């Protein structure tokens, strides 16, 4: 099987055919460089036997690079015109019938994925990248690992460790599912249109066993949100609303082995989980 990838001229021709002008609202910055899409697929170590889910396939640049490995793809695209055209592009470019399934839907709302993919590979729409990642990890337990291209600040935040300035609620929530690691840089020039932000690749591996139950996860995330809503405050104060008063918050924190004078950015996901286990109900 030989799949031919899309170049800059192909992308512009396809967009013109479909009368598509990339919109900021949908974060439409299409990759026009074959080396870049291959680099993303290599970083994800996609194997021919695997099924990959791609969020926002757009005109198909990255989709074809994933399919080139022999893997199957489930692609979720919100823009109807792009979703409708993708199967034809795949066939024209040498992809065998049946290797690609397109889901015409908002990725933030999908609740099942055909083929139960185990790998996520995407150049994510920047305005929804964190919510869409958390939605996928929460909703699809069969997703084992992934590599995504996101705005540089978002990638750094997802991979951040406690104590750093950029460590925030997304860092803790992402870590609930497993470790995250930066895995490559991408030039702005590979996109059409050229975005006004830098991009980075970031990868994750889901832990073999879930860290806790769904109820524990919800409670942990509630505490994380409260802690980072007032990140400059000490936890006994920032969590006073969640636990009724700052005295009660201090008691809970001490029982969990966390100093009441610590700040949200000092705590690991394990610390937050322990706090949730000490005080499980709101
Ligand atoms: N993967 C293509 C590429 O690399 O050239 C396109 C990437 S572009 C940054 C983001 C894509 O996500 C666009 O095709 C856009 O229409 C789509 N998109 C935006 N919001 C979405 C959502 N909520 N659900 C699914 N797709 C979405």
PDB file of C-alpha atoms and ligand atoms in Angstrom:
ATOM      1  CA  UNK A   1       0.000   0.000   0.000  1.00  0.00           C
ATOM      2  CA  UNK A   2       1.353   3.433  -0.916  1.00  0.00           C
ATOM      3  CA  UNK A   3      -0.377   6.454   0.542  1.00  0.00           C
ATOM      4  CA  UNK A   4       0.547   9.829  -0.937  1.00  0.00           C
ATOM      5  CA  UNK A   5       0.613  12.645   1.583  1.00  0.00           C
ATOM      6  CA  UNK A   6      -0.785  16.122   0.975  1.00  0.00           C
ATOM      7  CA  UNK A   7       1.518  19.031   0.115  1.00  0.00           C
ATOM      8  CA  UNK A   8       0.864  22.756   0.358  1.00  0.00           C
ATOM      9  CA  UNK A   9      -0.616  22.953  -3.157  1.00  0.00           C
ATOM     10  CA  UNK A  10      -2.960  19.987  -2.478  1.00  0.00           C
ATOM     11  CA  UNK A  11      -4.230  21.618   0.720  1.00  0.00           C
ATOM     12  CA  UNK A  12      -5.008  24.904  -0.982  1.00  0.00           C
ATOM     13  CA  UNK A  13      -6.683  23.165  -3.916  1.00  0.00           C
ATOM     14  CA  UNK A  14      -8.836  21.023  -1.602  1.00  0.00           C
ATOM     15  CA  UNK A  15      -9.824  24.059   0.457  1.00  0.00           C
ATOM     16  CA  UNK A  16     -10.712  25.992  -2.709  1.00  0.00           C
ATOM     17  CA  UNK A  17     -12.769  23.038  -4.048  1.00  0.00           C
ATOM     18  CA  UNK A  18     -14.716  22.920  -0.798  1.00  0.00           C
ATOM     19  CA  UNK A  19     -14.958  26.701  -0.557  1.00  0.00           C
ATOM     20  CA  UNK A  20     -13.353  26.459   2.906  1.00  0.00           C
ATOM     21  CA  UNK A  21     -11.663  29.527   4.373  1.00  0.00           C
ATOM     22  CA  UNK A  22      -9.888  28.456   7.607  1.00  0.00           C
ATOM     23  CA  UNK A  23     -11.624  29.939  10.650  1.00  0.00           C
ATOM     24  CA  UNK A  24     -10.098  30.981  13.977  1.00  0.00           C
ATOM     25  CA  UNK A  25     -13.277  29.910  15.767  1.00  0.00           C
ATOM     26  CA  UNK A  26     -12.620  26.256  14.889  1.00  0.00           C
ATOM     27  CA  UNK A  27      -8.840  26.599  15.324  1.00  0.00           C
ATOM     28  CA  UNK A  28      -8.298  25.732  11.676  1.00  0.00           C
ATOM     29  CA  UNK A  29      -4.569  25.851  10.986  1.00  0.00           C
ATOM     30  CA  UNK A  30      -3.825  23.093   8.515  1.00  0.00           C
ATOM     31  CA  UNK A  31      -0.395  21.428   8.327  1.00  0.00           C
ATOM     32  CA  UNK A  32       1.034  21.760   4.829  1.00  0.00           C
ATOM     33  CA  UNK A  33       4.315  19.896   5.384  1.00  0.00           C
ATOM     34  CA  UNK A  34       4.693  16.116   5.003  1.00  0.00           C
ATOM     35  CA  UNK A  35       7.807  15.931   7.238  1.00  0.00           C
ATOM     36  CA  UNK A  36       5.882  17.443  10.144  1.00  0.00           C
ATOM     37  CA  UNK A  37       2.966  15.021   9.997  1.00  0.00           C
ATOM     38  CA  UNK A  38       5.397  12.079   9.724  1.00  0.00           C
ATOM     39  CA  UNK A  39       7.297  13.425  12.739  1.00  0.00           C
ATOM     40  CA  UNK A  40       4.085  13.475  14.807  1.00  0.00           C
ATOM     41  CA  UNK A  41       3.220   9.901  13.802  1.00  0.00           C
ATOM     42  CA  UNK A  42       6.759   8.739  14.633  1.00  0.00           C
ATOM     43  CA  UNK A  43       6.638  10.436  18.034  1.00  0.00           C
ATOM     44  CA  UNK A  44       3.446   8.439  18.734  1.00  0.00           C
ATOM     45  CA  UNK A  45       5.130   5.184  17.620  1.00  0.00           C
ATOM     46  CA  UNK A  46       2.015   4.115  15.744  1.00  0.00           C
ATOM     47  CA  UNK A  47       2.042   0.408  14.813  1.00  0.00           C
ATOM     48  CA  UNK A  48       0.262  -1.118  11.786  1.00  0.00           C
ATOM     49  CA  UNK A  49      -1.993  -3.241  14.009  1.00  0.00           C
ATOM     50  CA  UNK A  50      -3.303  -0.269  15.986  1.00  0.00           C
ATOM     51  CA  UNK A  51      -6.430   1.877  15.731  1.00  0.00           C
ATOM     52  CA  UNK A  52      -5.826   5.584  16.200  1.00  0.00           C
ATOM     53  CA  UNK A  53      -8.332   8.313  16.982  1.00  0.00           C
ATOM     54  CA  UNK A  54      -7.657  11.701  15.444  1.00  0.00           C
ATOM     55  CA  UNK A  55      -9.516  14.782  16.686  1.00  0.00           C
ATOM     56  CA  UNK A  56     -10.010  17.398  13.957  1.00  0.00           C
ATOM     57  CA  UNK A  57      -8.604  15.733  10.822  1.00  0.00           C
ATOM     58  CA  UNK A  58      -9.370  18.843   8.735  1.00  0.00           C
ATOM     59  CA  UNK A  59      -8.331  18.270   5.126  1.00  0.00           C
ATOM     60  CA  UNK A  60      -6.470  15.073   6.067  1.00  0.00           C
ATOM     61  CA  UNK A  61      -2.741  15.935   6.279  1.00  0.00           C
ATOM     62  CA  UNK A  62      -2.097  14.096   9.537  1.00  0.00           C
ATOM     63  CA  UNK A  63      -4.788  11.466   8.847  1.00  0.00           C
ATOM     64  CA  UNK A  64      -2.935  10.259   5.742  1.00  0.00           C
ATOM     65  CA  UNK A  65       0.376  10.089   7.619  1.00  0.00           C
ATOM     66  CA  UNK A  66      -1.234   7.891  10.290  1.00  0.00           C
ATOM     67  CA  UNK A  67      -2.873   5.690   7.641  1.00  0.00           C
ATOM     68  CA  UNK A  68       0.471   5.421   5.811  1.00  0.00           C
ATOM     69  CA  UNK A  69       1.750   3.276   8.712  1.00  0.00           C
ATOM     70  CA  UNK A  70      -0.975   0.685   8.040  1.00  0.00           C
ATOM     71  CA  UNK A  71      -2.913   1.633  11.203  1.00  0.00           C
ATOM     72  CA  UNK A  72      -6.675   2.268  11.097  1.00  0.00           C
ATOM     73  CA  UNK A  73      -8.105   5.677  11.976  1.00  0.00           C
ATOM     74  CA  UNK A  74     -11.300   6.945  13.582  1.00  0.00           C
ATOM     75  CA  UNK A  75     -11.418  10.690  12.841  1.00  0.00           C
ATOM     76  CA  UNK A  76     -13.791  13.103  14.626  1.00  0.00           C
ATOM     77  CA  UNK A  77     -14.400  16.367  12.740  1.00  0.00           C
ATOM     78  CA  UNK A  78     -16.889  19.117  13.616  1.00  0.00           C
ATOM     79  CA  UNK A  79     -16.824  20.902  10.243  1.00  0.00           C
ATOM     80  CA  UNK A  80     -19.374  19.034   8.067  1.00  0.00           C
ATOM     81  CA  UNK A  81     -17.731  19.972   4.775  1.00  0.00           C
ATOM     82  CA  UNK A  82     -14.360  18.618   5.899  1.00  0.00           C
ATOM     83  CA  UNK A  83     -15.884  15.477   7.434  1.00  0.00           C
ATOM     84  CA  UNK A  84     -17.837  14.760   4.239  1.00  0.00           C
ATOM     85  CA  UNK A  85     -14.804  15.126   1.983  1.00  0.00           C
ATOM     86  CA  UNK A  86     -12.234  13.140   3.973  1.00  0.00           C
ATOM     87  CA  UNK A  87     -13.200   9.571   2.883  1.00  0.00           C
ATOM     88  CA  UNK A  88     -12.861  10.591  -0.785  1.00  0.00           C
ATOM     89  CA  UNK A  89      -9.455  12.192  -0.177  1.00  0.00           C
ATOM     90  CA  UNK A  90      -8.279   9.019   1.581  1.00  0.00           C
ATOM     91  CA  UNK A  91      -9.381   6.762  -1.302  1.00  0.00           C
ATOM     92  CA  UNK A  92      -7.851   9.074  -3.934  1.00  0.00           C
ATOM     93  CA  UNK A  93      -4.547   9.026  -2.011  1.00  0.00           C
ATOM     94  CA  UNK A  94      -4.252   5.234  -1.855  1.00  0.00           C
ATOM     95  CA  UNK A  95      -5.808   4.385   1.513  1.00  0.00           C
ATOM     96  CA  UNK A  96      -7.532   0.967   1.464  1.00  0.00           C
ATOM     97  CA  UNK A  97     -11.293   0.965   1.921  1.00  0.00           C
ATOM     98  CA  UNK A  98     -12.331   0.396   5.545  1.00  0.00           C
ATOM     99  CA  UNK A  99      -9.137   1.801   7.097  1.00  0.00           C
ATOM    100  CA  UNK A 100     -10.741   5.178   7.865  1.00  0.00           C
ATOM    101  CA  UNK A 101     -13.968   5.902   9.771  1.00  0.00           C
ATOM    102  CA  UNK A 102     -15.084   9.525   9.936  1.00  0.00           C
ATOM    103  CA  UNK A 103     -17.334  10.745  12.734  1.00  0.00           C
ATOM    104  CA  UNK A 104     -19.033  14.048  11.878  1.00  0.00           C
ATOM    105  CA  UNK A 105     -19.389  15.469  15.411  1.00  0.00           C
ATOM    106  CA  UNK A 106     -18.138  17.847  18.080  1.00  0.00           C
ATOM    107  CA  UNK A 107     -15.302  15.980  19.825  1.00  0.00           C
ATOM    108  CA  UNK A 108     -16.342  17.550  23.144  1.00  0.00           C
ATOM    109  CA  UNK A 109     -19.663  15.704  22.929  1.00  0.00           C
ATOM    110  CA  UNK A 110     -18.814  12.283  21.536  1.00  0.00           C
ATOM    111  CA  UNK A 111     -19.519   9.427  23.939  1.00  0.00           C
ATOM    112  CA  UNK A 112     -18.412   6.438  21.846  1.00  0.00           C
ATOM    113  CA  UNK A 113     -15.742   5.874  19.220  1.00  0.00           C
ATOM    114  CA  UNK A 114     -16.059   3.265  16.453  1.00  0.00           C
ATOM    115  CA  UNK A 115     -13.359   0.600  16.759  1.00  0.00           C
ATOM    116  CA  UNK A 116     -12.376   1.569  20.332  1.00  0.00           C
ATOM    117  CA  UNK A 117      -9.041   3.194  19.376  1.00  0.00           C
ATOM    118  CA  UNK A 118      -6.111   2.793  21.774  1.00  0.00           C
ATOM    119  CA  UNK A 119      -3.945   5.688  20.518  1.00  0.00           C
ATOM    120  CA  UNK A 120      -4.747   9.405  20.173  1.00  0.00           C
ATOM    121  CA  UNK A 121      -2.872  11.454  17.577  1.00  0.00           C
ATOM    122  CA  UNK A 122      -3.993  14.978  16.747  1.00  0.00           C
ATOM    123  CA  UNK A 123      -3.153  18.504  15.810  1.00  0.00           C
ATOM    124  CA  UNK A 124      -5.733  19.873  18.218  1.00  0.00           C
ATOM    125  CA  UNK A 125      -7.935  22.917  17.708  1.00  0.00           C
ATOM    126  CA  UNK A 126      -6.197  25.276  20.133  1.00  0.00           C
ATOM    127  CA  UNK A 127      -9.262  26.858  21.727  1.00  0.00           C
ATOM    128  CA  UNK A 128     -10.572  23.517  23.070  1.00  0.00           C
ATOM    129  CA  UNK A 129      -7.402  21.450  23.444  1.00  0.00           C
ATOM    130  CA  UNK A 130      -7.442  20.913  27.234  1.00  0.00           C
ATOM    131  CA  UNK A 131     -11.201  20.221  27.621  1.00  0.00           C
ATOM    132  CA  UNK A 132     -11.166  17.855  24.657  1.00  0.00           C
ATOM    133  CA  UNK A 133      -8.156  15.911  26.007  1.00  0.00           C
ATOM    134  CA  UNK A 134      -9.714  15.581  29.459  1.00  0.00           C
ATOM    135  CA  UNK A 135     -13.067  14.573  27.930  1.00  0.00           C
ATOM    136  CA  UNK A 136     -11.386  11.829  25.881  1.00  0.00           C
ATOM    137  CA  UNK A 137      -9.342  10.461  28.798  1.00  0.00           C
ATOM    138  CA  UNK A 138     -12.385  10.468  31.034  1.00  0.00           C
ATOM    139  CA  UNK A 139     -14.814   8.975  28.502  1.00  0.00           C
ATOM    140  CA  UNK A 140     -12.703   6.395  26.630  1.00  0.00           C
ATOM    141  CA  UNK A 141     -10.868   4.069  29.021  1.00  0.00           C
ATOM    142  CA  UNK A 142      -9.444   2.081  26.091  1.00  0.00           C
ATOM    143  CA  UNK A 143      -7.229   5.061  25.083  1.00  0.00           C
ATOM    144  CA  UNK A 144      -3.778   4.005  26.270  1.00  0.00           C
ATOM    145  CA  UNK A 145      -1.458   6.707  24.987  1.00  0.00           C
ATOM    146  CA  UNK A 146      -1.176   9.629  22.625  1.00  0.00           C
ATOM    147  CA  UNK A 147       0.786  12.478  21.098  1.00  0.00           C
ATOM    148  CA  UNK A 148      -0.866  15.791  20.345  1.00  0.00           C
ATOM    149  CA  UNK A 149       0.249  19.093  18.900  1.00  0.00           C
ATOM    150  CA  UNK A 150      -0.978  22.045  20.944  1.00  0.00           C
ATOM    151  CA  UNK A 151      -0.096  25.648  21.678  1.00  0.00           C
ATOM    152  CA  UNK A 152       3.358  25.696  23.350  1.00  0.00           C
ATOM    153  CA  UNK A 153       2.069  27.147  26.655  1.00  0.00           C
ATOM    154  CA  UNK A 154      -0.619  24.473  26.851  1.00  0.00           C
ATOM    155  CA  UNK A 155       1.880  21.662  26.199  1.00  0.00           C
ATOM    156  CA  UNK A 156       4.192  23.038  28.896  1.00  0.00           C
ATOM    157  CA  UNK A 157       1.324  23.308  31.320  1.00  0.00           C
ATOM    158  CA  UNK A 158       0.167  19.740  30.672  1.00  0.00           C
ATOM    159  CA  UNK A 159       3.674  18.416  31.341  1.00  0.00           C
ATOM    160  CA  UNK A 160       4.447  20.796  34.268  1.00  0.00           C
ATOM    161  CA  UNK A 161       5.529  19.500  37.680  1.00  0.00           C
ATOM    162  CA  UNK A 162       4.535  20.901  41.115  1.00  0.00           C
ATOM    163  CA  UNK A 163       6.370  24.040  42.151  1.00  0.00           C
ATOM    164  CA  UNK A 164       6.667  25.567  38.680  1.00  0.00           C
ATOM    165  CA  UNK A 165       4.848  28.782  37.777  1.00  0.00           C
ATOM    166  CA  UNK A 166       2.901  27.174  34.953  1.00  0.00           C
ATOM    167  CA  UNK A 167       1.711  24.221  37.068  1.00  0.00           C
ATOM    168  CA  UNK A 168      -2.052  24.577  37.265  1.00  0.00           C
ATOM    169  CA  UNK A 169      -5.378  22.743  37.345  1.00  0.00           C
ATOM    170  CA  UNK A 170      -4.847  21.250  33.829  1.00  0.00           C
ATOM    171  CA  UNK A 171      -1.441  19.845  34.946  1.00  0.00           C
ATOM    172  CA  UNK A 172      -2.970  18.048  37.949  1.00  0.00           C
ATOM    173  CA  UNK A 173      -6.039  16.825  36.039  1.00  0.00           C
ATOM    174  CA  UNK A 174      -3.916  15.515  33.158  1.00  0.00           C
ATOM    175  CA  UNK A 175      -1.595  13.760  35.654  1.00  0.00           C
ATOM    176  CA  UNK A 176      -4.617  11.973  37.149  1.00  0.00           C
ATOM    177  CA  UNK A 177      -4.537   9.695  34.094  1.00  0.00           C
ATOM    178  CA  UNK A 178      -0.774   9.176  33.813  1.00  0.00           C
ATOM    179  CA  UNK A 179       2.541  10.879  32.985  1.00  0.00           C
ATOM    180  CA  UNK A 180       2.908  13.578  30.285  1.00  0.00           C
ATOM    181  CA  UNK A 181       6.101  14.551  28.473  1.00  0.00           C
ATOM    182  CA  UNK A 182       7.060  17.191  25.913  1.00  0.00           C
ATOM    183  CA  UNK A 183       8.078  15.425  22.730  1.00  0.00           C
ATOM    184  CA  UNK A 184       9.120  17.897  20.055  1.00  0.00           C
ATOM    185  CA  UNK A 185       8.902  21.356  18.573  1.00  0.00           C
ATOM    186  CA  UNK A 186       7.057  22.485  15.449  1.00  0.00           C
ATOM    187  CA  UNK A 187       7.750  25.553  13.323  1.00  0.00           C
ATOM    188  CA  UNK A 188       4.936  28.047  12.705  1.00  0.00           C
ATOM    189  CA  UNK A 189       5.773  27.944   9.000  1.00  0.00           C
ATOM    190  CA  UNK A 190       4.325  24.436   8.527  1.00  0.00           C
ATOM    191  CA  UNK A 191       0.772  25.728   8.990  1.00  0.00           C
ATOM    192  CA  UNK A 192      -1.679  27.413   6.672  1.00  0.00           C
ATOM    193  CA  UNK A 193      -2.599  29.978   7.774  1.00  0.00           C
ATOM    194  CA  UNK A 194       0.526  30.666   9.891  1.00  0.00           C
ATOM    195  CA  UNK A 195      -0.680  30.971  13.519  1.00  0.00           C
ATOM    196  CA  UNK A 196       0.490  33.728  15.871  1.00  0.00           C
ATOM    197  CA  UNK A 197       1.486  31.236  18.585  1.00  0.00           C
ATOM    198  CA  UNK A 198       4.169  28.528  18.829  1.00  0.00           C
ATOM    199  CA  UNK A 199       3.279  24.837  18.946  1.00  0.00           C
ATOM    200  CA  UNK A 200       4.778  21.841  20.727  1.00  0.00           C
ATOM    201  CA  UNK A 201       4.172  18.116  20.758  1.00  0.00           C
ATOM    202  CA  UNK A 202       3.219  16.565  24.064  1.00  0.00           C
ATOM    203  CA  UNK A 203       2.662  12.865  24.760  1.00  0.00           C
ATOM    204  CA  UNK A 204       0.992  10.855  27.506  1.00  0.00           C
ATOM    205  CA  UNK A 205       0.736   7.258  28.691  1.00  0.00           C
ATOM    206  CA  UNK A 206      -2.261   6.171  30.690  1.00  0.00           C
ATOM    207  CA  UNK A 207      -1.385   4.426  33.960  1.00  0.00           C
ATOM    208  CA  UNK A 208      -2.059   0.670  33.787  1.00  0.00           C
ATOM    209  CA  UNK A 209      -4.561   0.898  36.665  1.00  0.00           C
ATOM    210  CA  UNK A 210      -6.957   3.813  37.262  1.00  0.00           C
ATOM    211  CA  UNK A 211      -5.801   6.025  40.133  1.00  0.00           C
ATOM    212  CA  UNK A 212      -9.264   6.005  41.730  1.00  0.00           C
ATOM    213  CA  UNK A 213     -13.001   5.653  41.139  1.00  0.00           C
ATOM    214  CA  UNK A 214     -15.042   8.108  39.075  1.00  0.00           C
ATOM    215  CA  UNK A 215     -16.452   9.571  42.284  1.00  0.00           C
ATOM    216  CA  UNK A 216     -12.939  10.062  43.664  1.00  0.00           C
ATOM    217  CA  UNK A 217     -11.852  11.705  40.420  1.00  0.00           C
ATOM    218  CA  UNK A 218     -14.747  14.178  40.525  1.00  0.00           C
ATOM    219  CA  UNK A 219     -14.072  15.077  44.134  1.00  0.00           C
ATOM    220  CA  UNK A 220     -10.338  15.441  43.465  1.00  0.00           C
ATOM    221  CA  UNK A 221     -10.978  17.739  40.473  1.00  0.00           C
ATOM    222  CA  UNK A 222     -13.386  19.856  42.556  1.00  0.00           C
ATOM    223  CA  UNK A 223     -10.645  20.361  45.153  1.00  0.00           C
ATOM    224  CA  UNK A 224      -8.056  21.092  42.441  1.00  0.00           C
ATOM    225  CA  UNK A 225     -10.315  23.758  40.904  1.00  0.00           C
ATOM    226  CA  UNK A 226     -10.858  25.417  44.291  1.00  0.00           C
ATOM    227  CA  UNK A 227      -7.121  25.347  45.080  1.00  0.00           C
ATOM    228  CA  UNK A 228      -6.135  26.979  41.780  1.00  0.00           C
ATOM    229  CA  UNK A 229      -9.015  29.468  41.706  1.00  0.00           C
ATOM    230  CA  UNK A 230      -7.140  31.226  44.495  1.00  0.00           C
ATOM    231  CA  UNK A 231      -3.655  29.938  43.782  1.00  0.00           C
ATOM    232  CA  UNK A 232      -1.846  32.664  45.748  1.00  0.00           C
ATOM    233  CA  UNK A 233      -3.716  31.807  48.939  1.00  0.00           C
ATOM    234  CA  UNK A 234      -2.740  29.138  51.424  1.00  0.00           C
ATOM    235  CA  UNK A 235      -4.765  25.956  50.999  1.00  0.00           C
ATOM    236  CA  UNK A 236      -6.589  26.288  54.330  1.00  0.00           C
ATOM    237  CA  UNK A 237      -8.092  29.499  52.932  1.00  0.00           C
ATOM    238  CA  UNK A 238      -8.473  28.487  49.292  1.00  0.00           C
ATOM    239  CA  UNK A 239     -10.331  25.321  50.347  1.00  0.00           C
ATOM    240  CA  UNK A 240     -12.462  26.923  53.072  1.00  0.00           C
ATOM    241  CA  UNK A 241     -15.444  27.062  50.712  1.00  0.00           C
ATOM    242  CA  UNK A 242     -15.156  23.356  49.813  1.00  0.00           C
ATOM    243  CA  UNK A 243     -14.776  22.201  53.436  1.00  0.00           C
ATOM    244  CA  UNK A 244     -17.060  24.713  55.220  1.00  0.00           C
ATOM    245  CA  UNK A 245     -14.459  26.864  56.977  1.00  0.00           C
ATOM    246  CA  UNK A 246     -10.723  27.366  57.052  1.00  0.00           C
ATOM    247  CA  UNK A 247     -10.536  25.515  60.407  1.00  0.00           C
ATOM    248  CA  UNK A 248     -12.270  22.490  58.860  1.00  0.00           C
ATOM    249  CA  UNK A 249     -10.059  22.740  55.791  1.00  0.00           C
ATOM    250  CA  UNK A 250      -6.979  22.690  58.078  1.00  0.00           C
ATOM    251  CA  UNK A 251      -8.239  19.545  59.801  1.00  0.00           C
ATOM    252  CA  UNK A 252      -8.837  17.767  56.474  1.00  0.00           C
ATOM    253  CA  UNK A 253      -5.450  18.830  55.104  1.00  0.00           C
ATOM    254  CA  UNK A 254      -3.609  17.662  58.213  1.00  0.00           C
ATOM    255  CA  UNK A 255      -5.388  14.294  58.116  1.00  0.00           C
ATOM    256  CA  UNK A 256      -4.233  13.945  54.509  1.00  0.00           C
ATOM    257  CA  UNK A 257      -0.645  14.767  55.484  1.00  0.00           C
ATOM    258  CA  UNK A 258      -0.651  18.141  53.683  1.00  0.00           C
ATOM    259  CA  UNK A 259       0.463  21.371  55.371  1.00  0.00           C
ATOM    260  CA  UNK A 260      -2.526  23.784  55.627  1.00  0.00           C
ATOM    261  CA  UNK A 261      -0.105  26.602  54.807  1.00  0.00           C
ATOM    262  CA  UNK A 262       0.940  25.043  51.475  1.00  0.00           C
ATOM    263  CA  UNK A 263      -0.336  26.489  48.185  1.00  0.00           C
ATOM    264  CA  UNK A 264      -2.137  24.681  45.383  1.00  0.00           C
ATOM    265  CA  UNK A 265       0.926  24.711  43.156  1.00  0.00           C
ATOM    266  CA  UNK A 266       2.971  22.725  45.717  1.00  0.00           C
ATOM    267  CA  UNK A 267       0.796  19.600  45.620  1.00  0.00           C
ATOM    268  CA  UNK A 268       1.052  16.497  43.441  1.00  0.00           C
ATOM    269  CA  UNK A 269      -2.004  14.700  42.077  1.00  0.00           C
ATOM    270  CA  UNK A 270      -1.455  12.073  44.816  1.00  0.00           C
ATOM    271  CA  UNK A 271      -1.721  14.806  47.473  1.00  0.00           C
ATOM    272  CA  UNK A 272      -5.003  16.045  45.969  1.00  0.00           C
ATOM    273  CA  UNK A 273      -6.339  12.514  45.773  1.00  0.00           C
ATOM    274  CA  UNK A 274      -5.497  11.898  49.462  1.00  0.00           C
ATOM    275  CA  UNK A 275      -7.375  15.061  50.443  1.00  0.00           C
ATOM    276  CA  UNK A 276     -10.406  13.839  48.451  1.00  0.00           C
ATOM    277  CA  UNK A 277     -10.250  10.459  50.224  1.00  0.00           C
ATOM    278  CA  UNK A 278     -10.206  12.108  53.663  1.00  0.00           C
ATOM    279  CA  UNK A 279     -13.272  14.240  52.848  1.00  0.00           C
ATOM    280  CA  UNK A 280     -15.155  12.368  50.141  1.00  0.00           C
ATOM    281  CA  UNK A 281     -18.507  14.216  50.080  1.00  0.00           C
ATOM    282  CA  UNK A 282     -19.328  17.889  49.504  1.00  0.00           C
TER     283      UNK A 282
HETATM  284  N1  LIG B   1      -5.474  17.705  11.497  1.00  0.00           N
HETATM  285  C1  LIG B   1      -5.506  18.779  10.521  1.00  0.00           C
HETATM  286  C2  LIG B   1      -4.107  19.187  10.186  1.00  0.00           C
HETATM  287  O1  LIG B   1      -3.195  18.850  10.952  1.00  0.00           O
HETATM  288  O2  LIG B   1      -3.924  19.852   9.164  1.00  0.00           O
HETATM  289  C3  LIG B   1      -6.308  19.980  11.026  1.00  0.00           C
HETATM  290  C4  LIG B   1      -5.908  20.544  12.360  1.00  0.00           C
HETATM  291  S1  LIG B   1      -6.694  22.062  12.783  1.00  0.00           S
HETATM  292  C5  LIG B   1      -5.523  22.718  13.945  1.00  0.00           C
HETATM  293  C6  LIG B   1      -8.023  21.609  13.886  1.00  0.00           C
HETATM  294  C7  LIG B   1      -9.183  20.842  13.276  1.00  0.00           C
HETATM  295  O3  LIG B   1     -10.126  20.545  14.317  1.00  0.00           O
HETATM  296  C8  LIG B   1      -9.977  21.565  12.215  1.00  0.00           C
HETATM  297  O4  LIG B   1     -10.219  20.703  11.136  1.00  0.00           O
HETATM  298  C9  LIG B   1     -11.312  21.934  12.894  1.00  0.00           C
HETATM  299  O5  LIG B   1     -12.404  22.020  12.001  1.00  0.00           O
HETATM  300  C10 LIG B   1     -11.452  20.789  13.875  1.00  0.00           C
HETATM  301  N2  LIG B   1     -12.241  21.078  15.092  1.00  0.00           N
HETATM  302  C11 LIG B   1     -12.355  22.241  15.762  1.00  0.00           C
HETATM  303  N3  LIG B   1     -13.126  22.110  16.856  1.00  0.00           N
HETATM  304  C12 LIG B   1     -13.500  20.793  16.876  1.00  0.00           C
HETATM  305  C13 LIG B   1     -14.333  20.028  17.753  1.00  0.00           C
HETATM  306  N4  LIG B   1     -14.899  20.578  18.842  1.00  0.00           N
HETATM  307  N5  LIG B   1     -14.536  18.720  17.455  1.00  0.00           N
HETATM  308  C14 LIG B   1     -13.963  18.146  16.351  1.00  0.00           C
HETATM  309  N6  LIG B   1     -13.179  18.834  15.490  1.00  0.00           N
HETATM  310  C15 LIG B   1     -12.947  20.128  15.747  1.00  0.00           C
END
